[in-house]
mmCIF file of C-alpha atoms in Angstrom:
data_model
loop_
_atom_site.group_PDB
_atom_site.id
_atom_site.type_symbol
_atom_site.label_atom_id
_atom_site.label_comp_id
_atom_site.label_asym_id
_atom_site.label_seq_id
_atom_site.Cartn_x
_atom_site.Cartn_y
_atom_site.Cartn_z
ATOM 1 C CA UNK P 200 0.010 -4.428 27.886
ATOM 2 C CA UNK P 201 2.495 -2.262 26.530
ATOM 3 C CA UNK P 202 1.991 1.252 25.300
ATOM 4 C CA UNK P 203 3.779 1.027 21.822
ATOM 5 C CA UNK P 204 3.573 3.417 18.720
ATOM 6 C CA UNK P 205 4.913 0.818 16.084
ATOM 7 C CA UNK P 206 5.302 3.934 13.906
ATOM 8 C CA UNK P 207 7.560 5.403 15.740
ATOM 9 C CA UNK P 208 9.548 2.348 17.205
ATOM 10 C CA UNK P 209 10.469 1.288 13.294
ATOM 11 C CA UNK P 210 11.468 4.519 12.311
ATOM 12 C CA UNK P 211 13.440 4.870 15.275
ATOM 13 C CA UNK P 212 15.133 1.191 15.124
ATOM 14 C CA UNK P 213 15.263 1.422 11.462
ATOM 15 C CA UNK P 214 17.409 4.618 12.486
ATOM 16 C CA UNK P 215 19.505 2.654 14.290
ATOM 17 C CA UNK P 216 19.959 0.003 12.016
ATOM 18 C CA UNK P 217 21.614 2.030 9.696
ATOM 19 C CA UNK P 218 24.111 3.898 12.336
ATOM 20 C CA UNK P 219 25.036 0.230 13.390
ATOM 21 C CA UNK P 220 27.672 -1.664 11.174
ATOM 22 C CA UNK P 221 27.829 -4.842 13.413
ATOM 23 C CA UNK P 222 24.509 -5.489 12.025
ATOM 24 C CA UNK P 223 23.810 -8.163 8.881
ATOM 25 C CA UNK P 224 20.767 -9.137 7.117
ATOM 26 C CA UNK P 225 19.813 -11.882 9.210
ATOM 27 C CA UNK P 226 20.411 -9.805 12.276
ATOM 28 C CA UNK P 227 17.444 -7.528 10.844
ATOM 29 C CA UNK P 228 15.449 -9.858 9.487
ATOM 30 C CA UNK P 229 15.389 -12.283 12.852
ATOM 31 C CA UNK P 230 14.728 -8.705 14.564
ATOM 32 C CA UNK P 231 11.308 -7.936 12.194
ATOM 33 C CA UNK P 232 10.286 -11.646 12.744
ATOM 34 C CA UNK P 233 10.490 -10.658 16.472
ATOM 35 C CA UNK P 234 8.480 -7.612 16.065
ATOM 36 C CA UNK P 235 5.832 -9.472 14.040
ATOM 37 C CA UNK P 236 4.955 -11.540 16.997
ATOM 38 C CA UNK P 237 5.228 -8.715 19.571
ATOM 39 C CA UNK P 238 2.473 -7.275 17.370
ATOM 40 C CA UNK P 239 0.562 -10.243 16.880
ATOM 41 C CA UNK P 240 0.100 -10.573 21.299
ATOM 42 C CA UNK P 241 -0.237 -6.465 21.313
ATOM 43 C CA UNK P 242 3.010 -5.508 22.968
ATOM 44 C CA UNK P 243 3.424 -7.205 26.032
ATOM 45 C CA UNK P 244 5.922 -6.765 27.918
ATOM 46 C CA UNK P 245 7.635 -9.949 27.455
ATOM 47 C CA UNK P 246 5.847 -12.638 24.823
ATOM 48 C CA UNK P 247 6.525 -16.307 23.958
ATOM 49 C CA UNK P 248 7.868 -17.284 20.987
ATOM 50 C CA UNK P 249 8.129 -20.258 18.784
ATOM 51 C CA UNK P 250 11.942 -21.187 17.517
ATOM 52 C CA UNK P 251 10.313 -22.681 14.443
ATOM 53 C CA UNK P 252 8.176 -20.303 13.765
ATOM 54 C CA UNK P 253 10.387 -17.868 13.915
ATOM 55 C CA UNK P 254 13.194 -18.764 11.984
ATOM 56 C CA UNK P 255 10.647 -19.425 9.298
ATOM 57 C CA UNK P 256 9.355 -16.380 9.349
ATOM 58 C CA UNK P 257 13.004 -14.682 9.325
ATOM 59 C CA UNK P 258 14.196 -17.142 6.642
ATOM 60 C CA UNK P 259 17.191 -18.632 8.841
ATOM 61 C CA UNK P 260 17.744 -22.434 8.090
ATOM 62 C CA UNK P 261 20.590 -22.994 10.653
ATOM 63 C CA UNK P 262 19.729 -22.905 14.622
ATOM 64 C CA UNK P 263 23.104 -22.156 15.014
ATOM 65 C CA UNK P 264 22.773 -18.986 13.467
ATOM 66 C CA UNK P 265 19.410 -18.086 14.605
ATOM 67 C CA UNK P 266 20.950 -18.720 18.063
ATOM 68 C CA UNK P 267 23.780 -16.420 16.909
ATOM 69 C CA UNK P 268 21.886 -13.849 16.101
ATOM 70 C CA UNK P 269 19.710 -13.987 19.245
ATOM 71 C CA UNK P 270 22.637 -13.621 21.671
ATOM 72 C CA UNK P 271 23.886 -10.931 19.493
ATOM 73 C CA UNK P 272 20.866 -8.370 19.519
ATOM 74 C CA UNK P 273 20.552 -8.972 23.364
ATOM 75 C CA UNK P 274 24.040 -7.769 23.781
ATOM 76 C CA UNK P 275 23.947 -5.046 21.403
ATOM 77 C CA UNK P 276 20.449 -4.026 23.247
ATOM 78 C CA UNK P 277 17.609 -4.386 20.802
ATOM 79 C CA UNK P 278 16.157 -7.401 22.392
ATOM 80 C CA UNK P 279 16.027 -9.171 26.100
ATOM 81 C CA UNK P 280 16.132 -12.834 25.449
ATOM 82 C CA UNK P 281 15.224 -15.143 28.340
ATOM 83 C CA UNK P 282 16.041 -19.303 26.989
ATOM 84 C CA UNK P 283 12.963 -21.736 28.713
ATOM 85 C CA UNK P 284 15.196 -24.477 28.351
ATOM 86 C CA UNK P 285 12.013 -26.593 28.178
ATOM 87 C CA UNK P 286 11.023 -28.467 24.995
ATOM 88 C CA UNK P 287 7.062 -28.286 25.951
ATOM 89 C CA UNK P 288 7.223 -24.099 26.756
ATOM 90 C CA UNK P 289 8.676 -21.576 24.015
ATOM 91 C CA UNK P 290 11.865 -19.015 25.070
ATOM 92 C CA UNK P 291 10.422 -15.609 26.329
ATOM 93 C CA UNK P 292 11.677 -12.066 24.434
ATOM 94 C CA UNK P 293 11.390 -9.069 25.260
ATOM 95 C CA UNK P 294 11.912 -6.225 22.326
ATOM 96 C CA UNK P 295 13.461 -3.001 23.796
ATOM 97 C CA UNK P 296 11.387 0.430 22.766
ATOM 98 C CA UNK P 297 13.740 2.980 20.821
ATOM 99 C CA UNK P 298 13.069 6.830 20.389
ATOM 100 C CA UNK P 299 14.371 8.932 17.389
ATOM 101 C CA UNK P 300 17.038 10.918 19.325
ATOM 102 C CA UNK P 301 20.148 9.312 19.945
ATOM 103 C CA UNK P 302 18.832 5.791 18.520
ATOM 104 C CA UNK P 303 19.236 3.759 22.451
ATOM 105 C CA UNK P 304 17.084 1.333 23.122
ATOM 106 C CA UNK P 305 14.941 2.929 26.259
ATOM 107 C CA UNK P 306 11.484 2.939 27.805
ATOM 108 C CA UNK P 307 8.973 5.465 26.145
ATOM 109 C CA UNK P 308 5.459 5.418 26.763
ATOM 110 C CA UNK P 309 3.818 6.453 23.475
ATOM 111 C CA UNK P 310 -0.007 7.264 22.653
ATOM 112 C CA UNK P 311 -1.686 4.126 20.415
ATOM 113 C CA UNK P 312 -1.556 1.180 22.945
ATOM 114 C CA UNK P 313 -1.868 -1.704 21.628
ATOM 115 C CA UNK P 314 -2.839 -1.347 18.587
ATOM 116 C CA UNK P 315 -1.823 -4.132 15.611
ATOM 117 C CA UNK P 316 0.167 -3.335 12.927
ATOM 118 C CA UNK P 317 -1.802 -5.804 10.799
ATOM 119 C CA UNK P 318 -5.135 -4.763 11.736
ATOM 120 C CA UNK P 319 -4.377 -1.013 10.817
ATOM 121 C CA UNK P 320 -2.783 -2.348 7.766
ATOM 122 C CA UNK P 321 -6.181 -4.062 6.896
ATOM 123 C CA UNK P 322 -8.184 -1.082 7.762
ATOM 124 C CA UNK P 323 -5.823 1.422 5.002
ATOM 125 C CA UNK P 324 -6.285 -1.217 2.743
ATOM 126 C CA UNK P 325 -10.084 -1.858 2.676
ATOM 127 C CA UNK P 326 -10.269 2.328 2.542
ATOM 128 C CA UNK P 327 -7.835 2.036 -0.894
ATOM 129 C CA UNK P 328 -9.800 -0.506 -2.112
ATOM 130 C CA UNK P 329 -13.617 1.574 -2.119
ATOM 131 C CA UNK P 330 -11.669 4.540 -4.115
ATOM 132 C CA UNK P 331 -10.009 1.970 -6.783
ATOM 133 C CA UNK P 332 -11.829 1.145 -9.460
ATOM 134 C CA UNK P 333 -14.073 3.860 -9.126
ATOM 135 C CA UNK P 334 -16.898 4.762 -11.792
ATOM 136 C CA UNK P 335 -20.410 5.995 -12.384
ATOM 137 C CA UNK P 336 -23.072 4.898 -11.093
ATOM 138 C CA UNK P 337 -25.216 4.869 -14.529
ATOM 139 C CA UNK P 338 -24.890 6.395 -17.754
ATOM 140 C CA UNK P 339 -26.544 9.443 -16.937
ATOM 141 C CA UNK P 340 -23.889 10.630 -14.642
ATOM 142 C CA UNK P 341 -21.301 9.954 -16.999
ATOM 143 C CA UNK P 342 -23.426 12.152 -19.590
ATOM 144 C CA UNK P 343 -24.179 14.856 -16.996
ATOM 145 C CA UNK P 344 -19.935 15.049 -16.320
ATOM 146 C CA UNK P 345 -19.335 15.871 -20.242
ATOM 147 C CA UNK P 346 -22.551 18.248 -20.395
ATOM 148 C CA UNK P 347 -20.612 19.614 -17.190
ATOM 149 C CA UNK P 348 -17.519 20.172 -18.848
ATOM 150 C CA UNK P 349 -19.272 21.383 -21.977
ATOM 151 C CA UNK P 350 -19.374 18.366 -24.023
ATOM 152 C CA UNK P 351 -21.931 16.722 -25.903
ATOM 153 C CA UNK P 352 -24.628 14.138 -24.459
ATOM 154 C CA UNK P 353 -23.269 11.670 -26.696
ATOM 155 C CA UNK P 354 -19.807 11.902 -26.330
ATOM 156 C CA UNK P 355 -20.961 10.934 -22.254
ATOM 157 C CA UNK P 356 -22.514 8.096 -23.583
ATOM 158 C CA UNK P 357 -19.866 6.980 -26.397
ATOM 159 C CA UNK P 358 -17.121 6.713 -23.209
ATOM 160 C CA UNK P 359 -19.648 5.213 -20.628
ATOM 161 C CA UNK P 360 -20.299 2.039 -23.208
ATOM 162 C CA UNK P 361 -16.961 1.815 -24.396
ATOM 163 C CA UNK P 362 -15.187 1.583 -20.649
ATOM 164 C CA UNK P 363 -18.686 -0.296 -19.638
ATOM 165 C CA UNK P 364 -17.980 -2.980 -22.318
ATOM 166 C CA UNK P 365 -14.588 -3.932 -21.338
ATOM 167 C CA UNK P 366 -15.062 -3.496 -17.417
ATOM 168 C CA UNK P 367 -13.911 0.006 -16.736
ATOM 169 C CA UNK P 368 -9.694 -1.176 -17.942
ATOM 170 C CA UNK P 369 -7.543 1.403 -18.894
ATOM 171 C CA UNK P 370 -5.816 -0.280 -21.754
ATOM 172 C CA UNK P 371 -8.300 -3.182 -21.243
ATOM 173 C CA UNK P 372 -5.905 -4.135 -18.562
ATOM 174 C CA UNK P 373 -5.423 -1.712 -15.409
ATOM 175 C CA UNK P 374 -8.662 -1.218 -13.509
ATOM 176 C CA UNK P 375 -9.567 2.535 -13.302
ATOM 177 C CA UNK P 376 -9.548 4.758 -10.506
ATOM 178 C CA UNK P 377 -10.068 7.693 -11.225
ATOM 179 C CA UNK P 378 -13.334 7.660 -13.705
ATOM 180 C CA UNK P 379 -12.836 12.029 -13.978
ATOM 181 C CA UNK P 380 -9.694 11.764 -14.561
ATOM 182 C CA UNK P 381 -10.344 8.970 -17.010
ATOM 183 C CA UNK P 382 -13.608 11.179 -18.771
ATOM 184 C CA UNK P 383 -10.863 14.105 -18.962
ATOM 185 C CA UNK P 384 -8.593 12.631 -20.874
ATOM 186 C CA UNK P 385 -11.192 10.989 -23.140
ATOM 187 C CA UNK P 386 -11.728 14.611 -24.056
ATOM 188 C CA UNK P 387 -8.118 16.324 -24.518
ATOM 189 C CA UNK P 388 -7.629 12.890 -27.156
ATOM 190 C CA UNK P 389 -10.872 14.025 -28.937
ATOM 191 C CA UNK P 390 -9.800 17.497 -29.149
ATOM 192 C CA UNK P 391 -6.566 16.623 -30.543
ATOM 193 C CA UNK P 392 -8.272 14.384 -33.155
ATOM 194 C CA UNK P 393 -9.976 17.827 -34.286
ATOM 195 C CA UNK P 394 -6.925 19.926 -34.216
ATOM 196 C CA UNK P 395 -5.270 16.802 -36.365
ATOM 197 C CA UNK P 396 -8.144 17.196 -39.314
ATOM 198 C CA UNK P 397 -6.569 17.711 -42.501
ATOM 199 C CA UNK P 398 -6.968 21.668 -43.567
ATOM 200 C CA UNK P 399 -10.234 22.135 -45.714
ATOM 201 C CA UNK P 400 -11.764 19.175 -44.504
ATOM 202 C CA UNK P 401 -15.660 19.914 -43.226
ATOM 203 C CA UNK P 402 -17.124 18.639 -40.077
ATOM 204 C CA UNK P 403 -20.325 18.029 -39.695
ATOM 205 C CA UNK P 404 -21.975 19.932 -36.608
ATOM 206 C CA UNK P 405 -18.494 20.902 -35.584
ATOM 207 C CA UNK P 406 -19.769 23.080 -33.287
ATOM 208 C CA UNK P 407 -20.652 19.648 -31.072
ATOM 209 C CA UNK P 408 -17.606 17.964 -31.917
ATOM 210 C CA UNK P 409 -19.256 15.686 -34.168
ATOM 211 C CA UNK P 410 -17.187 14.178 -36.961
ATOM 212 C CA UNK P 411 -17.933 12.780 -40.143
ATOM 213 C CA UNK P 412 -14.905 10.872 -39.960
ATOM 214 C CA UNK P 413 -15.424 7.473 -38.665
ATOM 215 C CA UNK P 414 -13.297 6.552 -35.462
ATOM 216 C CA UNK P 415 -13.367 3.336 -33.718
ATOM 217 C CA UNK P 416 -14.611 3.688 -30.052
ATOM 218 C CA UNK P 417 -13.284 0.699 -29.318
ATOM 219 C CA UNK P 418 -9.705 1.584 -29.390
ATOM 220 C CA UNK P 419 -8.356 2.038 -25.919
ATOM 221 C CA UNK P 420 -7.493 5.817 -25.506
#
């Protein structure tokens, strides 16, 4: 098994892909289908591959040109590729490792061994998805935030039910994430409300932003 930091390789071939005008599209695209599989067997040295397969996976409808494009990234040194010949076992590739300096393609023995692209992927992606849609656990801890912050009990409560009521959607449409951040903001529109009263006009218990003015909770903030 291959020690390969996929990190590294891609921003070291992607380096190279833009220093290297012989390249096209399909070149590149034929040359991330290859990596996908090296990643899928965990960097061997050499892996099999599947002609149909890949040229699905690159989008390239004519063998011709998948054959092209084969032939061209062995000569130019990104890829070995070794032809089976045999109907019943796939062609054999092997993807040469790049480093950042000079862009070659050369050996380089790199920490992370082995380790999956997509399974890494997964595991940054089931981390963003416990801090998305974030909110609080009960009302109480949305009241205890605005008592924190120096607001009144029941302006807690009056944002807990309204987000609670339409499934915690900013604009009744983008989940929230940031439930603070959400509460803030909740509180800078209700302060501006005050600083918008017409002059003369009497609050009742001002002091705890209470309003005789009737506002509709329900509008999205």
């Amino acid at each position: 098994m291959a020690e390969v930091n996929y990190i590294l390789h891609l921003n070291a071939v992607f380096q190279q892909f833009y220093k290297d005008t012989r390249l096209n599209p399909t070149h590149i695209s034929l040359y991330m289908a290859l990596f996908q599989y090296w990643n899928q067997y965990r960097f061997p040295e050499y892996f099999q591959i599947n002609r149909e397969e890949i040229m699905k996976m690159a989008k390239i409808g004519s063998k011709s040109t998948y054959h092209r494009n084969l032939k061209d990234l062995t000569n130019w040194e990104y890829i070995v590729y070794s032809p089976s010949h045999n109907p019943f076992k796939g062609s054999k590739v092997k993807l040469l490792k790049f480093r950042t300096s000079g862009g070659q393609a050369v050996y380089q023995a790199v920490p992370n061994s082995g380790q999956a692209v997509g399974r890494t992927n997964k595991h940054i992606t089931n981390k963003e998805n416990k801090t998305k849609g974030q909110k609080p656990k009960n009302e109480n801890e949305a009241v205890q935030f605005f008592l924190k912050n120096k607001w009144p009990a029941t302006e807690g409560q009056k944002f807990y039910n309204h987000y609670q009521a339409i499934g915690w959607k900013v604009g009744g449409k983008t989940q929230m994430e940031d439930w603070h951040a959400s509460a803030k903001k909740w509180m800078l529109k209700y302060r501006e409300i005050l600083k918008s009263k017409p002059k003369g006009q009497q609050f009742q218990n001002e002091d705890n932003l209470h309003t005789n003015r009737h506002k509709d909770y329900n509008e999205p903030l």
